[in-house]
């Protein structure tokens, strides 16, 4: 099926982040049944990039597994913003769970606690709060911060990636009462496994990972556009059990999208639909967000060629 894809024609895009701190870049791959997003993060090796490519072509070639559910409950993503902005984000989301970013600035635990407290006030006592630290703490800082933030939240569903390494995660887990979450590579050290379609090689491979691990799983995005995010929804739709609201409400973190507004995957009443294929990109949006610098374009072409060499 990959032979039916014109990889040389894959458009390259760069969508600015909504907070102005960077750009989300990638390529769109069109298969005979639809589109996929190839957007491995900077610095990943060719092996990981090849898994991203497998994920990008899956939906447009062999298709995704049949869903078990048609609507997916979504956790609203709250970035590293001030308490007022955090509360407005939650109030306007319709979501019952909030995924709150913490640990972006060393030593600013007070700011994190105020943000978490504002989210709790917006959600009310029945809402769920989880914390995303992106591996920013060491063990001692993580233990201290989790205690402070759990008090501010009243209750924390889990903390995602408080530290980077398996040994550090296990050490934190042994010293706190809050569940710890991380990717499948750290499964022996955590309570919850984070599943992301792109890094795992697509929906089917992610389902096999979930089946192999005797742990609850939560589906999360990698910051993709709506085209890439559709694969995460397909994964959430196909999982036998869905114990956690999914961290797939991340299009709001981008300063644009590649599909028309009516097809952009922004939660409504705290949910997103599972679709058989992603929406097609809009020509005018591909043009608006096109990467045109010749050297930059060639870097992406080389990256795609290297990923193809491994995945074929």
PDB file of N, CA and C in Angstrom, residues 38 40-41 43-55 198-202 205 303-312:
ATOM      1  N   UNK A  38       2.948  13.199   9.698  1.00  0.00           N
ATOM      2  CA  UNK A  38       4.295  12.759  10.063  1.00  0.00           C
ATOM      3  C   UNK A  38       4.990  13.948  10.725  1.00  0.00           C
ATOM      4  N   UNK A  40       7.487  13.829  13.691  1.00  0.00           N
ATOM      5  CA  UNK A  40       8.376  13.429  14.785  1.00  0.00           C
ATOM      6  C   UNK A  40       9.050  14.655  15.386  1.00  0.00           C
ATOM      7  N   UNK A  41       9.275  14.664  16.692  1.00  0.00           N
ATOM      8  CA  UNK A  41       9.847  15.851  17.333  1.00  0.00           C
ATOM      9  C   UNK A  41      11.306  16.038  16.977  1.00  0.00           C
ATOM     10  N   UNK A  43      15.161  16.095  17.208  1.00  0.00           N
ATOM     11  CA  UNK A  43      16.095  15.331  18.026  1.00  0.00           C
ATOM     12  C   UNK A  43      15.817  13.849  18.111  1.00  0.00           C
ATOM     13  N   UNK A  44      14.648  13.376  17.640  1.00  0.00           N
ATOM     14  CA  UNK A  44      14.407  11.937  17.716  1.00  0.00           C
ATOM     15  C   UNK A  44      15.221  11.221  16.641  1.00  0.00           C
ATOM     16  N   UNK A  45      15.571   9.971  16.903  1.00  0.00           N
ATOM     17  CA  UNK A  45      16.407   9.240  15.966  1.00  0.00           C
ATOM     18  C   UNK A  45      15.571   8.663  14.830  1.00  0.00           C
ATOM     19  N   UNK A  46      16.255   8.043  13.866  1.00  0.00           N
ATOM     20  CA  UNK A  46      15.549   7.518  12.694  1.00  0.00           C
ATOM     21  C   UNK A  46      14.590   6.387  13.059  1.00  0.00           C
ATOM     22  N   UNK A  47      14.936   5.619  14.102  1.00  0.00           N
ATOM     23  CA  UNK A  47      14.043   4.538  14.516  1.00  0.00           C
ATOM     24  C   UNK A  47      12.714   5.056  14.991  1.00  0.00           C
ATOM     25  N   UNK A  48      12.734   6.107  15.825  1.00  0.00           N
ATOM     26  CA  UNK A  48      11.481   6.693  16.288  1.00  0.00           C
ATOM     27  C   UNK A  48      10.739   7.365  15.138  1.00  0.00           C
ATOM     28  N   UNK A  49      11.487   8.042  14.269  1.00  0.00           N
ATOM     29  CA  UNK A  49      10.855   8.687  13.122  1.00  0.00           C
ATOM     30  C   UNK A  49      10.152   7.663  12.232  1.00  0.00           C
ATOM     31  N   UNK A  50      10.733   6.468  12.127  1.00  0.00           N
ATOM     32  CA  UNK A  50      10.094   5.431  11.305  1.00  0.00           C
ATOM     33  C   UNK A  50       8.769   4.988  11.904  1.00  0.00           C
ATOM     34  N   UNK A  51       8.682   4.976  13.237  1.00  0.00           N
ATOM     35  CA  UNK A  51       7.400   4.639  13.874  1.00  0.00           C
ATOM     36  C   UNK A  51       6.365   5.726  13.600  1.00  0.00           C
ATOM     37  N   UNK A  52       6.799   6.976  13.646  1.00  0.00           N
ATOM     38  CA  UNK A  52       5.896   8.069  13.294  1.00  0.00           C
ATOM     39  C   UNK A  52       5.378   7.921  11.862  1.00  0.00           C
ATOM     40  N   UNK A  53       6.260   7.480  10.968  1.00  0.00           N
ATOM     41  CA  UNK A  53       5.837   7.317   9.581  1.00  0.00           C
ATOM     42  C   UNK A  53       4.823   6.181   9.449  1.00  0.00           C
ATOM     43  N   UNK A  54       5.063   5.079  10.147  1.00  0.00           N
ATOM     44  CA  UNK A  54       4.097   3.977  10.132  1.00  0.00           C
ATOM     45  C   UNK A  54       2.735   4.456  10.624  1.00  0.00           C
ATOM     46  N   UNK A  55       2.747   5.265  11.690  1.00  0.00           N
ATOM     47  CA  UNK A  55       1.486   5.811  12.201  1.00  0.00           C
ATOM     48  C   UNK A  55       0.830   6.730  11.180  1.00  0.00           C
ATOM     49  N   UNK A 198       1.649   8.357  17.515  1.00  0.00           N
ATOM     50  CA  UNK A 198       2.825   8.608  16.693  1.00  0.00           C
ATOM     51  C   UNK A 198       4.075   7.893  17.168  1.00  0.00           C
ATOM     52  N   UNK A 199       4.526   8.113  18.411  1.00  0.00           N
ATOM     53  CA  UNK A 199       5.746   7.471  18.881  1.00  0.00           C
ATOM     54  C   UNK A 199       5.667   5.949  18.959  1.00  0.00           C
ATOM     55  N   UNK A 200       4.444   5.401  19.088  1.00  0.00           N
ATOM     56  CA  UNK A 200       4.298   3.952  19.203  1.00  0.00           C
ATOM     57  C   UNK A 200       4.125   3.263  17.853  1.00  0.00           C
ATOM     58  N   UNK A 201       3.968   4.023  16.780  1.00  0.00           N
ATOM     59  CA  UNK A 201       3.880   3.408  15.465  1.00  0.00           C
ATOM     60  C   UNK A 201       2.474   3.181  14.961  1.00  0.00           C
ATOM     61  N   UNK A 202       1.503   3.910  15.523  1.00  0.00           N
ATOM     62  CA  UNK A 202       0.147   3.803  15.008  1.00  0.00           C
ATOM     63  C   UNK A 202      -0.824   3.185  15.989  1.00  0.00           C
ATOM     64  N   UNK A 205      -0.359  -0.794  16.742  1.00  0.00           N
ATOM     65  CA  UNK A 205       0.795  -1.077  17.599  1.00  0.00           C
ATOM     66  C   UNK A 205       0.547  -0.591  19.020  1.00  0.00           C
ATOM     67  N   UNK A 303      14.645  13.663   6.308  1.00  0.00           N
ATOM     68  CA  UNK A 303      14.104  12.944   7.458  1.00  0.00           C
ATOM     69  C   UNK A 303      13.084  11.898   7.024  1.00  0.00           C
ATOM     70  N   UNK A 304      12.252  12.258   6.059  1.00  0.00           N
ATOM     71  CA  UNK A 304      11.270  11.307   5.553  1.00  0.00           C
ATOM     72  C   UNK A 304      11.951  10.146   4.857  1.00  0.00           C
ATOM     73  N   UNK A 305      12.971  10.429   4.051  1.00  0.00           N
ATOM     74  CA  UNK A 305      13.686   9.353   3.358  1.00  0.00           C
ATOM     75  C   UNK A 305      14.329   8.390   4.354  1.00  0.00           C
ATOM     76  N   UNK A 306      14.926   8.925   5.424  1.00  0.00           N
ATOM     77  CA  UNK A 306      15.567   8.073   6.427  1.00  0.00           C
ATOM     78  C   UNK A 306      14.543   7.213   7.132  1.00  0.00           C
ATOM     79  N   UNK A 307      13.380   7.790   7.455  1.00  0.00           N
ATOM     80  CA  UNK A 307      12.336   7.016   8.103  1.00  0.00           C
ATOM     81  C   UNK A 307      11.802   5.934   7.189  1.00  0.00           C
ATOM     82  N   UNK A 308      11.651   6.253   5.926  1.00  0.00           N
ATOM     83  CA  UNK A 308      11.169   5.250   4.959  1.00  0.00           C
ATOM     84  C   UNK A 308      12.147   4.091   4.821  1.00  0.00           C
ATOM     85  N   UNK A 309      13.435   4.403   4.862  1.00  0.00           N
ATOM     86  CA  UNK A 309      14.454   3.365   4.691  1.00  0.00           C
ATOM     87  C   UNK A 309      14.361   2.312   5.798  1.00  0.00           C
ATOM     88  N   UNK A 310      13.932   2.722   6.979  1.00  0.00           N
ATOM     89  CA  UNK A 310      13.812   1.782   8.098  1.00  0.00           C
ATOM     90  C   UNK A 310      12.470   1.098   8.109  1.00  0.00           C
ATOM     91  N   UNK A 311      11.408   1.839   7.773  1.00  0.00           N
ATOM     92  CA  UNK A 311      10.055   1.298   7.908  1.00  0.00           C
ATOM     93  C   UNK A 311       9.637   0.406   6.753  1.00  0.00           C
ATOM     94  N   UNK A 312      10.390   0.432   5.633  1.00  0.00           N
ATOM     95  CA  UNK A 312      10.006  -0.412   4.497  1.00  0.00           C
ATOM     96  C   UNK A 312      10.759  -1.722   4.478  1.00  0.00           C
TER      97      UNK A 312
END
